[in-house]
PDB file of C-alpha atoms in Angstrom:
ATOM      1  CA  UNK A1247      14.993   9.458  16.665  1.00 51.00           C
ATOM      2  CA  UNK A1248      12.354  11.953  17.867  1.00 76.00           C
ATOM      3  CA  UNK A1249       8.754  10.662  16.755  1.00 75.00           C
ATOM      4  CA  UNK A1250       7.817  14.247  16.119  1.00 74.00           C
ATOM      5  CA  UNK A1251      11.155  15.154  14.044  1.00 76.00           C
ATOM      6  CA  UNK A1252      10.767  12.487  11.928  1.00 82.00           C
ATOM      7  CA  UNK A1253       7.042  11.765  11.461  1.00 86.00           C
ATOM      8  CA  UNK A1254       5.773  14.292   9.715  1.00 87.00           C
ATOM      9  CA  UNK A1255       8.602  13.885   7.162  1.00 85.00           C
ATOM     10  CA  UNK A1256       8.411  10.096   6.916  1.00 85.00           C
ATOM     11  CA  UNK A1257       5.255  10.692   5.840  1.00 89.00           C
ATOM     12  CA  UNK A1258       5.966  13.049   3.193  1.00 87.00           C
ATOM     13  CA  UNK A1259       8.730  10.888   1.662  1.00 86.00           C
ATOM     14  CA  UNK A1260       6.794   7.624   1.922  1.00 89.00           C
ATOM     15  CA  UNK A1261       3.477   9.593  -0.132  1.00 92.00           C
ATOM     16  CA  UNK A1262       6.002  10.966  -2.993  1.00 92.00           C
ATOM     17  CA  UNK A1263       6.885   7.611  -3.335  1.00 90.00           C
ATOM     18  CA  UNK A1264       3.338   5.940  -3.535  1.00 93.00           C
ATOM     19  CA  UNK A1265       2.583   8.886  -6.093  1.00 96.00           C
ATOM     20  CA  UNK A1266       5.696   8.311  -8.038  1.00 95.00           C
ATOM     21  CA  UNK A1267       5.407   4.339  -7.911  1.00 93.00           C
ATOM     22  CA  UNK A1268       1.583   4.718  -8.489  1.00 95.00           C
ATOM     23  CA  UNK A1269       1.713   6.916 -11.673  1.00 97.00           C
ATOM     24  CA  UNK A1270       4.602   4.275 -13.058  1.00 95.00           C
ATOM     25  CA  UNK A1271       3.096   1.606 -12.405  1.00 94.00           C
ATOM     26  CA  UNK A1272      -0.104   3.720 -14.556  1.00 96.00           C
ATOM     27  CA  UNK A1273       1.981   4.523 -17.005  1.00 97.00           C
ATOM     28  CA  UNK A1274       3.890   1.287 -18.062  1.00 96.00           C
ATOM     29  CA  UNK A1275       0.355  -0.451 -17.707  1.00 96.00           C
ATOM     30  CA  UNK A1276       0.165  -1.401 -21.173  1.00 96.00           C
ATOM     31  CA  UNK A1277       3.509  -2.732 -21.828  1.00 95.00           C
ATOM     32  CA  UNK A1278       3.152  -4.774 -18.366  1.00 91.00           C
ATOM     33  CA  UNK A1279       0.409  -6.277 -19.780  1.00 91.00           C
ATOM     34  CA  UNK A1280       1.745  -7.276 -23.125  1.00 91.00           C
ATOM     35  CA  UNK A1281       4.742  -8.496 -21.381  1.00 86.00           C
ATOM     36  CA  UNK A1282       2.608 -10.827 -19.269  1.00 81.00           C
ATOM     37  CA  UNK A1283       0.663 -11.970 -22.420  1.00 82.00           C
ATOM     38  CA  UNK A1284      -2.480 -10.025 -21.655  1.00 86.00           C
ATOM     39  CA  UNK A1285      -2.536  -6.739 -23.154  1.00 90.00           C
ATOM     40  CA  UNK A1286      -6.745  -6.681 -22.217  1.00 91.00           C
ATOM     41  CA  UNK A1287      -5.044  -6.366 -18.672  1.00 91.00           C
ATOM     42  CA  UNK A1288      -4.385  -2.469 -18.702  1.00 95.00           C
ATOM     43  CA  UNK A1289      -7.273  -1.337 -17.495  1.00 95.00           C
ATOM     44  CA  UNK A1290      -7.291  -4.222 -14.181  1.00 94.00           C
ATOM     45  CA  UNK A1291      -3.324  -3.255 -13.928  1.00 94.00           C
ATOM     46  CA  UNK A1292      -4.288   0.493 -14.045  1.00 95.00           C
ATOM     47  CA  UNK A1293      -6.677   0.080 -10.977  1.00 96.00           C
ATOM     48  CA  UNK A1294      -5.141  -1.705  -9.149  1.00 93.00           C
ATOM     49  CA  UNK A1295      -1.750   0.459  -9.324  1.00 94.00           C
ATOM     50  CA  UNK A1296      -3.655   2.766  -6.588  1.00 96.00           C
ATOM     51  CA  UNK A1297      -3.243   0.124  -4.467  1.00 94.00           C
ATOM     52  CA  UNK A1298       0.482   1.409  -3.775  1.00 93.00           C
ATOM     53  CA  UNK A1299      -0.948   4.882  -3.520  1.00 95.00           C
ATOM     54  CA  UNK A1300      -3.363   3.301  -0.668  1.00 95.00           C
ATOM     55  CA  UNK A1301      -0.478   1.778   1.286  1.00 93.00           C
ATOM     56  CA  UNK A1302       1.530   4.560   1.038  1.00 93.00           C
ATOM     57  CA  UNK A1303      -1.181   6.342   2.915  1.00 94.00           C
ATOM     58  CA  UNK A1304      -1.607   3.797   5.096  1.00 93.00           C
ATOM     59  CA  UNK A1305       1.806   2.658   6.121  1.00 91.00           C
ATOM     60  CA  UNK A1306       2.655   5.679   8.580  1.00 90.00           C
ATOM     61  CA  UNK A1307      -0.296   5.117  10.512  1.00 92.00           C
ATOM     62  CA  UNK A1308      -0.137   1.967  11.223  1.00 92.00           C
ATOM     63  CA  UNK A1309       3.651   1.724  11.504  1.00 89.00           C
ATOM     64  CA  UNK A1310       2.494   4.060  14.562  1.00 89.00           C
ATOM     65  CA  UNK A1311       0.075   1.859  15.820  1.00 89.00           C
ATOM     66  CA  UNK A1312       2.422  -1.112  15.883  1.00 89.00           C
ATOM     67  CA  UNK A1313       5.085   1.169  17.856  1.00 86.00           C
ATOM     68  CA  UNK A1314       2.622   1.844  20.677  1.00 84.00           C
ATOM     69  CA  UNK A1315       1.651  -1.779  21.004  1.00 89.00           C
ATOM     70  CA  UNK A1316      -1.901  -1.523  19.468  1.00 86.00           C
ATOM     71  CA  UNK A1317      -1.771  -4.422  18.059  1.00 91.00           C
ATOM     72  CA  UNK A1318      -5.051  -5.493  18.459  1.00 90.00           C
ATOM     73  CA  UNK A1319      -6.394  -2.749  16.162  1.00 90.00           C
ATOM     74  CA  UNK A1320      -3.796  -3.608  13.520  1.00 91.00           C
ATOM     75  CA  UNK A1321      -5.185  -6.934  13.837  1.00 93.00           C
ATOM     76  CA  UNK A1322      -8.835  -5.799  13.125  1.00 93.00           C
ATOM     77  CA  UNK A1323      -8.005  -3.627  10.440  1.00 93.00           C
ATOM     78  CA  UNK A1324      -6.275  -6.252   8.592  1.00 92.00           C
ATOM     79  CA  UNK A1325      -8.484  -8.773   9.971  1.00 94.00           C
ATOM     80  CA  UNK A1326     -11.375  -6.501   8.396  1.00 93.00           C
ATOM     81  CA  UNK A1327      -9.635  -5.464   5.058  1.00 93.00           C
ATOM     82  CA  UNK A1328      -9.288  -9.176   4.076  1.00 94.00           C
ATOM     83  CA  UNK A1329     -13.214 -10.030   5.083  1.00 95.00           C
ATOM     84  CA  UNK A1330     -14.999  -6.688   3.210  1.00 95.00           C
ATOM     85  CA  UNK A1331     -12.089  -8.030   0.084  1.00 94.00           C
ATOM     86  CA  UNK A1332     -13.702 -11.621   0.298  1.00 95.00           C
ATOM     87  CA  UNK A1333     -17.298 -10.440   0.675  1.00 96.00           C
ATOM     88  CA  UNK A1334     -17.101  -7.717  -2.201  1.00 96.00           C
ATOM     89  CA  UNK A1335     -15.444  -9.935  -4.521  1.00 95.00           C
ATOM     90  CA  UNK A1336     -17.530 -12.659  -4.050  1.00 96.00           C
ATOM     91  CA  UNK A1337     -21.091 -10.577  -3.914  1.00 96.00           C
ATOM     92  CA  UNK A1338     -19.749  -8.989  -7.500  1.00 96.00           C
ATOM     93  CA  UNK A1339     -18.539 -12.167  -9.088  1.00 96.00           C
ATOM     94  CA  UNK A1340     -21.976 -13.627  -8.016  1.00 96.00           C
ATOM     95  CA  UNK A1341     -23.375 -10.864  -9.715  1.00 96.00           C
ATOM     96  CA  UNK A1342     -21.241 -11.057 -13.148  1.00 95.00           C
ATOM     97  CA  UNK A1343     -18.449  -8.431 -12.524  1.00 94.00           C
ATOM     98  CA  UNK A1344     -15.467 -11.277 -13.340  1.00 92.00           C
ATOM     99  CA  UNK A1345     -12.258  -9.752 -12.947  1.00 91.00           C
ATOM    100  CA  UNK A1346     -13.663  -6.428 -11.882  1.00 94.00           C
ATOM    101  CA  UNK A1347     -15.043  -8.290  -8.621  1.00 95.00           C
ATOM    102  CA  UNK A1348     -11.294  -8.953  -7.356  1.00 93.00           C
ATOM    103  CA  UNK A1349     -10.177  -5.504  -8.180  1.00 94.00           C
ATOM    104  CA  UNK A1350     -13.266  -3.552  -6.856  1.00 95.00           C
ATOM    105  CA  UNK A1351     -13.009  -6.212  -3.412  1.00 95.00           C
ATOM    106  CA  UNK A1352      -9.145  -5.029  -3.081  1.00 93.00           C
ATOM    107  CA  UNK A1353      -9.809  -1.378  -4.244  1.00 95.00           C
ATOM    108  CA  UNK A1354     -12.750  -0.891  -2.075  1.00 95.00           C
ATOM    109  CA  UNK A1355     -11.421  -3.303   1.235  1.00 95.00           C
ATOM    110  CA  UNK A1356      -8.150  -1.327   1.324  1.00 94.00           C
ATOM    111  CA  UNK A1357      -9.887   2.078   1.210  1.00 96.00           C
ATOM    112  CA  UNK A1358     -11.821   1.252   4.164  1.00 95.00           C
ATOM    113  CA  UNK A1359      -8.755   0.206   5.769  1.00 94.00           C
ATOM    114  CA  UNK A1360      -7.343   3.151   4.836  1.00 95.00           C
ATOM    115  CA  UNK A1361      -9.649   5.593   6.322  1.00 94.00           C
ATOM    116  CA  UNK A1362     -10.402   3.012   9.323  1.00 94.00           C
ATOM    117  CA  UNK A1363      -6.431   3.323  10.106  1.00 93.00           C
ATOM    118  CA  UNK A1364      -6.484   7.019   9.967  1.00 92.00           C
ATOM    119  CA  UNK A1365      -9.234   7.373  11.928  1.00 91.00           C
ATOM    120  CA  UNK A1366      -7.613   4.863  14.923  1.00 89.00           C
ATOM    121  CA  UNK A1367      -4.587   6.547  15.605  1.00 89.00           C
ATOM    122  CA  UNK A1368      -4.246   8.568  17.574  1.00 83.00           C
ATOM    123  CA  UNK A1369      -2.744  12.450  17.159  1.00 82.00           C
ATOM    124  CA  UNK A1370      -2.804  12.502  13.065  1.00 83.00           C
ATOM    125  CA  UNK A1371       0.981  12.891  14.600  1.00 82.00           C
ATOM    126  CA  UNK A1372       2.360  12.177  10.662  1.00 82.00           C
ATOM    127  CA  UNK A1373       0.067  15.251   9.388  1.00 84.00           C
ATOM    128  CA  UNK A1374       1.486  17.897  11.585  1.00 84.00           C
ATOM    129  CA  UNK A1375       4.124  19.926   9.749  1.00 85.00           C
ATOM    130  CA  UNK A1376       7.318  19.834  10.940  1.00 79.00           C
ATOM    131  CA  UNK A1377      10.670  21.061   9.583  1.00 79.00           C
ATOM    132  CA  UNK A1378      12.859  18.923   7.671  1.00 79.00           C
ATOM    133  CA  UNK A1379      15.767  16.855   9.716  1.00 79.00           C
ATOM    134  CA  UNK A1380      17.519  16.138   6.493  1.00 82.00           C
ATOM    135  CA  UNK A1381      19.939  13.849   8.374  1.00 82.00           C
ATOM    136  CA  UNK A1382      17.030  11.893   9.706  1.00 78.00           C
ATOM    137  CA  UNK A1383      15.758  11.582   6.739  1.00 80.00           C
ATOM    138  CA  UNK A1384      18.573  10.265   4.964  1.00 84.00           C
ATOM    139  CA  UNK A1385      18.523   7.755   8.128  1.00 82.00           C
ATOM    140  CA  UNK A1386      15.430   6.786   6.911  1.00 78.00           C
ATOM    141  CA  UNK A1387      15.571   6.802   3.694  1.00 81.00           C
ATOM    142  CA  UNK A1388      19.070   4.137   4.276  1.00 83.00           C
ATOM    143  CA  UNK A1389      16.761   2.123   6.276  1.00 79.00           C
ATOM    144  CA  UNK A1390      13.897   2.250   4.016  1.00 78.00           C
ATOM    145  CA  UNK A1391      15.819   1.340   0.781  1.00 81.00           C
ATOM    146  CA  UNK A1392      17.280  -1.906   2.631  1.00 82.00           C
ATOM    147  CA  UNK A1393      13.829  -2.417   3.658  1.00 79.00           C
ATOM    148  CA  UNK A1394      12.126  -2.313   0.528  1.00 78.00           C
ATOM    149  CA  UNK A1395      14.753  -4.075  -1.691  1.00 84.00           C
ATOM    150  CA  UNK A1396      14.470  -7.135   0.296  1.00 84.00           C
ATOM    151  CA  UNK A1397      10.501  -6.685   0.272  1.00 79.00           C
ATOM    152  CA  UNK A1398      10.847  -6.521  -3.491  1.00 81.00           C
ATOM    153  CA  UNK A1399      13.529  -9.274  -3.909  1.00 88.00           C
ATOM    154  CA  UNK A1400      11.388 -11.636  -1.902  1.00 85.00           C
ATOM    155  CA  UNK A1401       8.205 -10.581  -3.585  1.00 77.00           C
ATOM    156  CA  UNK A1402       9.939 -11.110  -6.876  1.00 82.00           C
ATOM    157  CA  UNK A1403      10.501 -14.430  -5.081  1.00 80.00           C
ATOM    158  CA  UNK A1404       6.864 -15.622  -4.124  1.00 81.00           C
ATOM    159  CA  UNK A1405       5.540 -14.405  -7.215  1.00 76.00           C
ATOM    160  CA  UNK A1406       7.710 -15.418 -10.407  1.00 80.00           C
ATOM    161  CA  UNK A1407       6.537 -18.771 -10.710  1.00 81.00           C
ATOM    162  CA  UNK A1408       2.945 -17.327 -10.416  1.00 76.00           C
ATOM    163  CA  UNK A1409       3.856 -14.801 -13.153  1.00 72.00           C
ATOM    164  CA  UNK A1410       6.330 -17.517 -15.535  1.00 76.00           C
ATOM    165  CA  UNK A1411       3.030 -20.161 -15.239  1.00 77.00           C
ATOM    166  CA  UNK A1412       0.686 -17.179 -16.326  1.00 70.00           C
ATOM    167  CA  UNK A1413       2.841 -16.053 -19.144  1.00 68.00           C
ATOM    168  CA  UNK A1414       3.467 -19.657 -20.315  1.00 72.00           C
ATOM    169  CA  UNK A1415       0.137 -20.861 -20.385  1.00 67.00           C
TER     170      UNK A1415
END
């Protein structure tokens, strides 16, 4: 497909979906927390829910990067999102934050990716309104569902023991 056809609306359906995933995810916060035996986790799950929002914004951009071989700068920016994480975190759990320390490192690390990313590609191709290609973006949209179920089912994966030890004890 045309990257200009399709960017533009990629982009739009990939934000509604952050949104929509980010305000359920802020929404169910309390009963997430009860079911994982920590209903004083609502607040930490409801910050940390615009971390979906934040790669939503990001993943266009850097799906661009990747396609024109930039790899190098999708190296840094991870590369730096995971060092500002480590170094906020640490700095406020030195300083008493606790559990706000990890969510303020993630929050704060993944903005600064965020804006980073934007800024590094080139074009700000995805912002540029284009018309809808509905038939691209049910292409898409068949291609992203695949995509993200088998993120999900192997997230669900790495992370159930994590969640059935946590629960448990």
């Amino acid at each position: 497909l045309e990257r200009r056809r399709v960017i533009f609306p990629a982009f739009i359906v990939t934000m509604f979906g952050g949104v929509v995933l980010t305000a359920l995810i802020i929404l169910f916060a309390a009963p997430l927390a009860r079911f994982l035996g920590e209903p004083s986790a609502t607040a930490t799950i409801t910050w940390l829910a615009w971390m979906v929002f934040l790669q939503a914004a990001i993943t266009i951009p850097e799906s661009l990067l990747r396609k024109d071989l930039h790899f190098g700068q999708v190296s840094f920016l991870n590369f730096l999102q995971e060092f500002l994480n480590l170094v906020i975190a640490v700095v406020l759990a030195y300083l008493g934050y606790g559990v706000w320390s990890l969510v303020l490192g993630q929050l704060v690390s993944a903005l600064v990716q965020t804006v980073l990313t934007w800024i590094l590609t080139p074009g700000w191709d995805w912002l540029r309104v284009a018309p809808i290609d509905w038939s691209a973006i049910r292409r898409l949209l068949h291609y992203g569902a695949r995509s993200t179920s088998s993120g999900l089912i192997s997230f669900l994966h790495q992370n159930s023991d994590d969640w059935l030890v946590g629960r448990v004890f």
